[in-house]
């Protein structure tokens, strides 16, 4: 059912894009009502506007905290046009019918992000705006509601095409968008006030929505909710896909662990190769050597300015995406030769306060797996300085591999890994096989396990392969079996007390 807009209430914080809307409404003989700054803006454009105070007989009160909170305003929004009693009360109390409500909300989240003081943030909690939006959305049978400047182009298109009328379907769609907008706003406020990492109800405010070509597979639809532009500057490349985003998250979480120049290759969220060196070019070469076969089509990430020498070396292989904190101009010139490559400049480290996983029609929430080890307990031969460096490196890498996981490291370079296996010994066998494919010398290498060894079979196989130092969380009833073997064969064994499962 079409409704002709005859009167509109407009009260907005941001005036961006508003002029075109009010000129269109004025041209369609719509009576405009407004408050304060918005009324002044409209009148400065030479368009007549009635002050809400003329309806309520009350001025703006309490420093602007109370403007539209009045029965004559809300009555005009909530009145049911087909209800005779409502119409009689409107006539008795002089309540004008309002057919369109255009209201945006105070920029609460932006004020928080700007680091303003608590009193300044509190003042940006909108009361009247949220109430008007909800009232108009509730009464969408008769009233149209626009709750965001992003909707202005759509409103203009509808009013121009339909000569100032709206349909019930359109009003209902706008009402749905309005309730979502208010819910997002309320969650942001609740999150600011909440002192609890895990509140009684799951609350998450993330957006705006970014449509993806598809989800994990072509037959699945997918959307990303979040602020990619706040984390990355996209320099070039094709549209970022669902799987790109998953790998991007894994890559950034991994690289946040390192301070020395480090390069890593990610494939399906697992680390293919990673190395730390004094020069980034050398780190890239060592990371690639870790698993050249798997690096094809991977996601590349580093934590230092990407220079020309490194770019020239990278340019020799096919990759999906490259992330760096900065690019030298001559490096970009090389890398941009292939336009589909996604090149991202990371603006800040990725350090989420919580991790989410959807399952069983609900959401799992946990703290991130932060840290390397709780304790450094050398229960067999003491580790040498070089072994200690490699053990620490390996233990970081293994926590970013899917469980069950094993990481083999030598000279701060991943030389073999096993991940996603159903038994720990199989993860080690896979790591050894990978290492053998690249012809690495395992003598003097270090090994990390994401969880304890249920038997001594892993330390035995590691020893037979030339590995001399091992790190694991411990906690098995049979820890002593592995400890005894390491003591008997002059192996270093470090127990950390910190498991790193990753599923």
PDB file of C-alpha atoms in Angstrom, residues 80-181:
ATOM      1  CA  UNK A  80      -2.088   4.657  13.601  1.00  0.00           C
ATOM      2  CA  UNK A  81      -3.697   6.356  10.641  1.00  0.00           C
ATOM      3  CA  UNK A  82      -6.444   3.739  10.317  1.00  0.00           C
ATOM      4  CA  UNK A  83      -7.347   3.903  14.026  1.00  0.00           C
ATOM      5  CA  UNK A  84     -10.242   6.283  14.684  1.00  0.00           C
ATOM      6  CA  UNK A  85      -9.366   6.798  18.372  1.00  0.00           C
ATOM      7  CA  UNK A  86      -5.773   7.730  17.435  1.00  0.00           C
ATOM      8  CA  UNK A  87      -7.030  10.232  14.848  1.00  0.00           C
ATOM      9  CA  UNK A  88      -9.412  11.811  17.353  1.00  0.00           C
ATOM     10  CA  UNK A  89      -6.663  12.226  19.944  1.00  0.00           C
ATOM     11  CA  UNK A  90      -4.344  13.770  17.336  1.00  0.00           C
ATOM     12  CA  UNK A  91      -7.045  16.324  16.496  1.00  0.00           C
ATOM     13  CA  UNK A  92      -7.838  17.015  20.170  1.00  0.00           C
ATOM     14  CA  UNK A  93      -4.231  17.658  21.152  1.00  0.00           C
ATOM     15  CA  UNK A  94      -3.040  19.265  17.936  1.00  0.00           C
ATOM     16  CA  UNK A  95      -0.609  16.509  16.979  1.00  0.00           C
ATOM     17  CA  UNK A  96       0.633  16.707  13.373  1.00  0.00           C
ATOM     18  CA  UNK A  97       1.027  13.436  11.460  1.00  0.00           C
ATOM     19  CA  UNK A  98       4.624  12.713  10.507  1.00  0.00           C
ATOM     20  CA  UNK A  99       5.058  10.427   7.507  1.00  0.00           C
ATOM     21  CA  UNK A 100       8.851  10.376   7.248  1.00  0.00           C
ATOM     22  CA  UNK A 101      11.491  10.404   9.992  1.00  0.00           C
ATOM     23  CA  UNK A 102      15.107  11.111   9.003  1.00  0.00           C
ATOM     24  CA  UNK A 103      17.325  10.789  12.053  1.00  0.00           C
ATOM     25  CA  UNK A 104      20.924   9.707  12.480  1.00  0.00           C
ATOM     26  CA  UNK A 105      22.641   9.053  15.791  1.00  0.00           C
ATOM     27  CA  UNK A 106      25.389  10.801  17.712  1.00  0.00           C
ATOM     28  CA  UNK A 107      28.796   9.344  16.709  1.00  0.00           C
ATOM     29  CA  UNK A 108      29.343   7.281  19.843  1.00  0.00           C
ATOM     30  CA  UNK A 109      31.799   4.725  18.418  1.00  0.00           C
ATOM     31  CA  UNK A 110      33.799   7.395  16.628  1.00  0.00           C
ATOM     32  CA  UNK A 111      34.106   9.341  19.886  1.00  0.00           C
ATOM     33  CA  UNK A 112      35.364   6.243  21.707  1.00  0.00           C
ATOM     34  CA  UNK A 113      37.893   5.491  18.949  1.00  0.00           C
ATOM     35  CA  UNK A 114      39.112   9.083  19.088  1.00  0.00           C
ATOM     36  CA  UNK A 115      40.138   8.522  22.715  1.00  0.00           C
ATOM     37  CA  UNK A 116      37.904  11.210  24.147  1.00  0.00           C
ATOM     38  CA  UNK A 117      37.229  11.541  27.878  1.00  0.00           C
ATOM     39  CA  UNK A 118      34.476   9.599  29.614  1.00  0.00           C
ATOM     40  CA  UNK A 119      32.189  12.666  29.978  1.00  0.00           C
ATOM     41  CA  UNK A 120      32.596  13.448  26.268  1.00  0.00           C
ATOM     42  CA  UNK A 121      31.777   9.851  25.364  1.00  0.00           C
ATOM     43  CA  UNK A 122      28.719   9.822  27.626  1.00  0.00           C
ATOM     44  CA  UNK A 123      27.367  12.940  25.906  1.00  0.00           C
ATOM     45  CA  UNK A 124      27.475  11.076  22.608  1.00  0.00           C
ATOM     46  CA  UNK A 125      24.956   8.486  23.813  1.00  0.00           C
ATOM     47  CA  UNK A 126      21.886   9.337  21.752  1.00  0.00           C
ATOM     48  CA  UNK A 127      18.509   9.147  23.511  1.00  0.00           C
ATOM     49  CA  UNK A 128      15.950  11.016  21.435  1.00  0.00           C
ATOM     50  CA  UNK A 129      17.329   9.822  18.128  1.00  0.00           C
ATOM     51  CA  UNK A 130      17.162   6.141  19.017  1.00  0.00           C
ATOM     52  CA  UNK A 131      13.642   6.614  20.392  1.00  0.00           C
ATOM     53  CA  UNK A 132      12.420   8.328  17.231  1.00  0.00           C
ATOM     54  CA  UNK A 133      13.970   5.713  14.977  1.00  0.00           C
ATOM     55  CA  UNK A 134      12.416   2.861  16.937  1.00  0.00           C
ATOM     56  CA  UNK A 135       9.038   4.606  17.047  1.00  0.00           C
ATOM     57  CA  UNK A 136       9.001   5.206  13.302  1.00  0.00           C
ATOM     58  CA  UNK A 137      10.186   1.659  12.595  1.00  0.00           C
ATOM     59  CA  UNK A 138       7.481   0.240  14.860  1.00  0.00           C
ATOM     60  CA  UNK A 139       4.835   2.232  12.987  1.00  0.00           C
ATOM     61  CA  UNK A 140       6.198   1.412   9.515  1.00  0.00           C
ATOM     62  CA  UNK A 141       2.632   0.623   8.461  1.00  0.00           C
ATOM     63  CA  UNK A 142       2.277   4.379   8.069  1.00  0.00           C
ATOM     64  CA  UNK A 143       5.718   5.953   8.571  1.00  0.00           C
ATOM     65  CA  UNK A 144       8.985   5.697   6.626  1.00  0.00           C
ATOM     66  CA  UNK A 145      12.244   5.851   8.588  1.00  0.00           C
ATOM     67  CA  UNK A 146      15.758   6.638   7.364  1.00  0.00           C
ATOM     68  CA  UNK A 147      18.402   6.027  10.029  1.00  0.00           C
ATOM     69  CA  UNK A 148      21.647   6.541   8.115  1.00  0.00           C
ATOM     70  CA  UNK A 149      23.010   8.946   5.496  1.00  0.00           C
ATOM     71  CA  UNK A 150      23.989   5.856   3.494  1.00  0.00           C
ATOM     72  CA  UNK A 151      20.272   5.442   2.750  1.00  0.00           C
ATOM     73  CA  UNK A 152      19.805   8.928   1.273  1.00  0.00           C
ATOM     74  CA  UNK A 153      20.483   7.919  -2.369  1.00  0.00           C
ATOM     75  CA  UNK A 154      17.965   5.081  -2.087  1.00  0.00           C
ATOM     76  CA  UNK A 155      15.358   7.400  -0.552  1.00  0.00           C
ATOM     77  CA  UNK A 156      15.870   9.965  -3.306  1.00  0.00           C
ATOM     78  CA  UNK A 157      15.518   7.323  -5.996  1.00  0.00           C
ATOM     79  CA  UNK A 158      12.271   5.996  -4.492  1.00  0.00           C
ATOM     80  CA  UNK A 159      10.670   9.405  -3.962  1.00  0.00           C
ATOM     81  CA  UNK A 160      11.623  10.595  -7.448  1.00  0.00           C
ATOM     82  CA  UNK A 161      10.366   7.452  -9.151  1.00  0.00           C
ATOM     83  CA  UNK A 162       7.175   7.138  -7.073  1.00  0.00           C
ATOM     84  CA  UNK A 163       6.303  10.833  -6.910  1.00  0.00           C
ATOM     85  CA  UNK A 164       6.777  11.192  -3.152  1.00  0.00           C
ATOM     86  CA  UNK A 165       5.129   7.886  -2.203  1.00  0.00           C
ATOM     87  CA  UNK A 166       6.474   4.821  -0.412  1.00  0.00           C
ATOM     88  CA  UNK A 167       5.205   1.228  -0.407  1.00  0.00           C
ATOM     89  CA  UNK A 168       4.658  -0.956   2.634  1.00  0.00           C
ATOM     90  CA  UNK A 169       7.456  -3.304   1.536  1.00  0.00           C
ATOM     91  CA  UNK A 170       9.854  -0.385   1.282  1.00  0.00           C
ATOM     92  CA  UNK A 171       8.862   0.963   4.678  1.00  0.00           C
ATOM     93  CA  UNK A 172       9.222  -2.464   6.246  1.00  0.00           C
ATOM     94  CA  UNK A 173      12.694  -2.904   4.735  1.00  0.00           C
ATOM     95  CA  UNK A 174      13.723   0.497   6.077  1.00  0.00           C
ATOM     96  CA  UNK A 175      12.277  -0.404   9.473  1.00  0.00           C
ATOM     97  CA  UNK A 176      14.352  -3.580   9.534  1.00  0.00           C
ATOM     98  CA  UNK A 177      17.477  -1.589   8.696  1.00  0.00           C
ATOM     99  CA  UNK A 178      16.595   0.914  11.421  1.00  0.00           C
ATOM    100  CA  UNK A 179      16.274  -1.760  14.108  1.00  0.00           C
ATOM    101  CA  UNK A 180      19.618  -3.258  13.035  1.00  0.00           C
ATOM    102  CA  UNK A 181      21.182   0.201  13.210  1.00  0.00           C
TER     103      UNK A 181
END
